[in-house]
Coordinates of C-alpha atoms and ligand atoms in Angstrom, one line a residue:
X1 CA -79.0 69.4 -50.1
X2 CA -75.4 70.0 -51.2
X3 CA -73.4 69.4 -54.2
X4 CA -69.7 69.7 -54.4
X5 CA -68.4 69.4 -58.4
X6 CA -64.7 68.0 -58.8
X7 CA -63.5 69.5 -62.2
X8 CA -60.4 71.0 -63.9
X9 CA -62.9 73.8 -65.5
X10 CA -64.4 75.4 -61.8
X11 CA -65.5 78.6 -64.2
X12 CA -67.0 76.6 -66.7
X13 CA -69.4 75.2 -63.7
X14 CA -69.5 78.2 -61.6
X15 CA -70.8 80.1 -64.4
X16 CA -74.4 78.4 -65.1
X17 CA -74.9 78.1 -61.3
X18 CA -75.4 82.1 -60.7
X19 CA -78.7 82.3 -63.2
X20 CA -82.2 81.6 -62.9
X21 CA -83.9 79.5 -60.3
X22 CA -80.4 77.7 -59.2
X23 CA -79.0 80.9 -58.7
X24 CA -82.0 82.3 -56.8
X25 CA -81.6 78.8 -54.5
X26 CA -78.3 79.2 -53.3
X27 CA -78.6 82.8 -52.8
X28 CA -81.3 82.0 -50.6
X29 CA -79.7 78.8 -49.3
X30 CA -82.2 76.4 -50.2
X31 CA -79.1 74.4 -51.6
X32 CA -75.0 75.0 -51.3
X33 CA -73.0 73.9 -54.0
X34 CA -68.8 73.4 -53.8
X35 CA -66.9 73.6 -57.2
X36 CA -63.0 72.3 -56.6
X37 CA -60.4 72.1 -58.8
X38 CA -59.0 69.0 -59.5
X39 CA -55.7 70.4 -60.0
X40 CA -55.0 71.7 -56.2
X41 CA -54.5 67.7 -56.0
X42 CA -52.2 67.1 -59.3
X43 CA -48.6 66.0 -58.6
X44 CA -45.8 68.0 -58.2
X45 CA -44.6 71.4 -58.9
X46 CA -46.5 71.3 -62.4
X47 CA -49.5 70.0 -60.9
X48 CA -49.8 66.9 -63.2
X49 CA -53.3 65.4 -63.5
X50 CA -53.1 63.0 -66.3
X51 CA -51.0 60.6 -68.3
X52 CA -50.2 58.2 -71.0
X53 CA -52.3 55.1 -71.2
X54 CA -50.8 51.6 -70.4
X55 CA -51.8 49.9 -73.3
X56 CA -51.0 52.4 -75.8
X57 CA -53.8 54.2 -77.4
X58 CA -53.9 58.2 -78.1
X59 CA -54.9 61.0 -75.7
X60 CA -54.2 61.3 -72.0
X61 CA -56.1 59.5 -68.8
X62 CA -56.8 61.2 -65.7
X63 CA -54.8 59.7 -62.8
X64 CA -56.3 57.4 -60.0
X65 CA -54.1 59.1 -57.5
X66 CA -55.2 62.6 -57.8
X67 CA -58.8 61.8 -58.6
X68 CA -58.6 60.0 -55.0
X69 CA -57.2 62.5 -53.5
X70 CA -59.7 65.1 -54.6
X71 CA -62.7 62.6 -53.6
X72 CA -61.4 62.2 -50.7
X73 CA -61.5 66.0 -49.7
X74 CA -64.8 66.4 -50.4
X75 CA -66.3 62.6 -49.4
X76 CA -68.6 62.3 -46.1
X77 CA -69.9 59.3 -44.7
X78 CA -73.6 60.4 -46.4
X79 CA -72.1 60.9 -49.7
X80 CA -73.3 59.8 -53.0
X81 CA -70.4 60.3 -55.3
X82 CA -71.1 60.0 -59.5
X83 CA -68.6 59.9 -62.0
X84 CA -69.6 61.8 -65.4
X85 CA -69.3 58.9 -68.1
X86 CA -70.4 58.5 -71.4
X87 CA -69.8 54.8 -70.4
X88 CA -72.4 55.1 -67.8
X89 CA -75.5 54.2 -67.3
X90 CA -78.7 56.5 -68.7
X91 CA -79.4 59.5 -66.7
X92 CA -83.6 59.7 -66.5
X93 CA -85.8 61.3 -64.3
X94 CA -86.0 58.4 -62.2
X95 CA -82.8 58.7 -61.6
X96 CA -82.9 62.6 -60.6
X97 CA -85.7 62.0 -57.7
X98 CA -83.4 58.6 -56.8
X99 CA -80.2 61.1 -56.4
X100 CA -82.4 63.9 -54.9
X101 CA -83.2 62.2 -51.7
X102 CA -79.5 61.9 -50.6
X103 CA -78.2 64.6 -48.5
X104 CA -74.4 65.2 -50.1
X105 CA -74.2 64.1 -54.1
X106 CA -70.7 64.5 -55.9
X107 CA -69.6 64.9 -59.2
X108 CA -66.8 64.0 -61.0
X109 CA -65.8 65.5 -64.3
X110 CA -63.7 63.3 -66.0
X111 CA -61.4 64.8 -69.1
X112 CA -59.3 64.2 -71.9
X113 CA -59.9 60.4 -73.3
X114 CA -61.0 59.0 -70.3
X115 CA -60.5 58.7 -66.5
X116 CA -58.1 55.9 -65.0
X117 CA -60.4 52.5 -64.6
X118 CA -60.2 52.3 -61.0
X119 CA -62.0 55.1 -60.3
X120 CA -65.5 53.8 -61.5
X121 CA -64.1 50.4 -60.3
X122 CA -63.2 52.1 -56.7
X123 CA -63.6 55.2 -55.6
X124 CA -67.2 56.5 -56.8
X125 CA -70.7 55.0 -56.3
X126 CA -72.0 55.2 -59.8
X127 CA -71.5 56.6 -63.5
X128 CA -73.6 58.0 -65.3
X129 CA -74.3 59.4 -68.9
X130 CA -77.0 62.1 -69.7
X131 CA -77.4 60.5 -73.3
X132 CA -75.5 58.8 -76.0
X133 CA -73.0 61.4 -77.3
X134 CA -70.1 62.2 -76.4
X135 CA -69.2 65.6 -75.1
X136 CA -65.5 67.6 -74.6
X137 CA -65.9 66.8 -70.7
X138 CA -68.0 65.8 -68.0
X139 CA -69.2 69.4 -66.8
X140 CA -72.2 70.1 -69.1
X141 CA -73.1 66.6 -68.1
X142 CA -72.7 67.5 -64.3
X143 CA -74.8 70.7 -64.4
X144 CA -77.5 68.7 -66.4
X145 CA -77.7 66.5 -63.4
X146 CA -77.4 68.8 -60.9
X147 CA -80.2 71.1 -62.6
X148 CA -82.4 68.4 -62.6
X149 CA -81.9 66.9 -59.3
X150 CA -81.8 70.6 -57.5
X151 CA -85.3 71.7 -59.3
X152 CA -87.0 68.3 -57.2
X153 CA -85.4 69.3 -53.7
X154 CA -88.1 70.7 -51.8
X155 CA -88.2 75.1 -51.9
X156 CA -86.0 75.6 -55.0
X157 CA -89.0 75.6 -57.6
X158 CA -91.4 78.9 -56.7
X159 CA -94.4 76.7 -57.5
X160 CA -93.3 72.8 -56.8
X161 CA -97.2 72.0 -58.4
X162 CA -95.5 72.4 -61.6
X163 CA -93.7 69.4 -60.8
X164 CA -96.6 66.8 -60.7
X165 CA -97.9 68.0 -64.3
X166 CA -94.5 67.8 -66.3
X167 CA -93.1 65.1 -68.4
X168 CA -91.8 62.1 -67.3
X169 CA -93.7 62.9 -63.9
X170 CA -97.6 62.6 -62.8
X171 CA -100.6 59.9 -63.7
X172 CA -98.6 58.5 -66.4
X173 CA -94.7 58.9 -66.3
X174 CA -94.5 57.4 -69.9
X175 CA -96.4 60.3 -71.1
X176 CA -94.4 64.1 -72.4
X177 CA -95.8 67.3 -71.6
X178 CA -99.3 68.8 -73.8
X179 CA -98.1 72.3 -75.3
X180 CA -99.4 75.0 -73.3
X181 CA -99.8 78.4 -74.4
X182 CA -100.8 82.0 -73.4
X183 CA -102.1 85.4 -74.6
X184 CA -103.2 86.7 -77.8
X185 CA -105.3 83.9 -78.7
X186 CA -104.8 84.3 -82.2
X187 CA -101.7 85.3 -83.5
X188 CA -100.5 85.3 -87.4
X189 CA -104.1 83.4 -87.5
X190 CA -102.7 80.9 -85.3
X191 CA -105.2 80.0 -82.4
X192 CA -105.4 78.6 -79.5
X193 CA -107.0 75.1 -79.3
X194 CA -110.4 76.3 -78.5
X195 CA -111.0 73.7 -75.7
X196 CA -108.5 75.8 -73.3
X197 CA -110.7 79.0 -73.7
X198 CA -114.1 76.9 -72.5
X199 CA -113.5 76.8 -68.8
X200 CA -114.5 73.3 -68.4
X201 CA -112.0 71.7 -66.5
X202 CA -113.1 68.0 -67.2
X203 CA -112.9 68.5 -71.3
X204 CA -109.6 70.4 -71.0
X205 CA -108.2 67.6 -68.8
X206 CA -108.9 65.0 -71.5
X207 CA -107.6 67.5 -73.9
X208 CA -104.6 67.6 -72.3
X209 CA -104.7 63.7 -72.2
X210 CA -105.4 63.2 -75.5
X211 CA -102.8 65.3 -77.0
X212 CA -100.0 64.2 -74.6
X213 CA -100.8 60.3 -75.6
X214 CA -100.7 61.7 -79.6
X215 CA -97.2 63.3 -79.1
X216 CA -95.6 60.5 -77.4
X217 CA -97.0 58.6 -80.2
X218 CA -95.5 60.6 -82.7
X219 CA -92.4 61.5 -81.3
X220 CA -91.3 59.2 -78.7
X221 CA -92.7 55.5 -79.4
X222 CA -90.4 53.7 -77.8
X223 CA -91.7 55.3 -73.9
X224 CA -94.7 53.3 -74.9
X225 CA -93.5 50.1 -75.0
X226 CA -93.4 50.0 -71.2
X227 CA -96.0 48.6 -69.5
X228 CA -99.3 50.8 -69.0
X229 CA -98.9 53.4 -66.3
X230 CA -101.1 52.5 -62.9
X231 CA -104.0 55.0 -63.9
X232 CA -104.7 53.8 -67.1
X233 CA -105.4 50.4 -66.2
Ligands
LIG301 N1 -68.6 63.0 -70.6 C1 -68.5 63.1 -71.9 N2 -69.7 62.8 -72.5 C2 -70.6 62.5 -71.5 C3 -72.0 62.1 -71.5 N3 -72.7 61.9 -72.6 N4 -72.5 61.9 -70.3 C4 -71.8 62.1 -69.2 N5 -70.5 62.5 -69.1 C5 -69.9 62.7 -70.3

């Protein structure tokens, strides 16, 4: 799969890319990512990429011109292009395994107050938000999507099994993650739940159940509103 970012920080996305598991991916080629400056596409000698807004109203909007101009050197007939938005709609994991079956995804960091209306209106596929805050620019927001989308394309995770156990993922989507936990067994005279330490895989199972139902309760109510996943009907 491959990635290109469109962004006026490239270090600021460059950066995260070279660590961990992502960085072990494209080093190995499992995925290729492009960061591009949105600048090379400004306009004129000063390489302008935003303006006033029509209207009036404080801050500076990114251009539709130059924005176009930078989709348009990276956009292939497969694309999917996104536009980083606090205005869009809720990134999820649904959303992840939706954008990780498409061969080419783009993202578009938009900056200062906002980005010219017509590009959400015309020139990208989707926007979307990772959550409801708002943050200095659209690249955090791009590497939390690309992170997420990358980890579910097939040879980036080490062990992809992981992925069928984790939150938001398995039996019961609705459901977060148990808490695992390793070696010593006590520590501070904190111990493991003894269940783990028994071996029997049927008890530890409904364990695992038990307590993931219980900390969704607690902690996230609202994922349990939905309707009952498949396997607990
Ligand atoms: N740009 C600024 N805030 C954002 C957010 N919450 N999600 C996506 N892009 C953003």
């Amino acid at each position: 799969m491959r990635f290109d970012v469109l962004t006026l920080f490239p270090d600021m996305v460059r950066g995260p890319l070279e660590h961990s598991i992502l960085g072990r991916a494209l080093a190995a080629g499992r995925l290729e990512v492009g960061v591009h400056d949105i600048r090379a596409h400004g306009i004129g000698r000063h390489r302008v990429v935003d303006d006033t807004p029509y209207g009036g109203g404080s801050g500076m909007v990114m251009r539709v011109d130059v924005l176009d101009a930078a989709i348009a050197a990276v956009r292939r007939p497969d694309s999917r292009v996104v536009l980083m938005d606090p205005a869009g709609a809720r990134f999820d994991q649904a959303a992840a395994r939706r954008l990780a079956a498409v061969p080419h995804l783009v993202l578009v960091c938009g900056h200062y107050e906002g980005v010219d209306g017509r590009v959400r209106e015309h020139l990208v596929d989707e926007a979307l938000s990772i959550g409801d805050y708002v943050l200095t620019g659209g690249e955090l927001a791009a590497l939390v999507v690309l992170d997420a989308v990358a980890r579910l394309v097939p040879g980036v995770l080490g062990n992809p099994d992981s992925l069928a156990e984790e939150s938001f993922s398995g039996d019961d989507p609705r459901l977060l993650e148990a808490p695992c936990y390793t070696r010593p067994a006590t520590w501070r005279g904190w111990s493991v739940p003894e269940v783990l330490l028994s071996g029997h895989h049927a008890r530890i199972a409904a364990w695992r159940r038990e307590r993931a139902l219980a900390l969704t309760r607690r902690v996230r109510p609202d994922r349990l509103a939905g309707p009952p996943a498949p396997a607990e009907e």
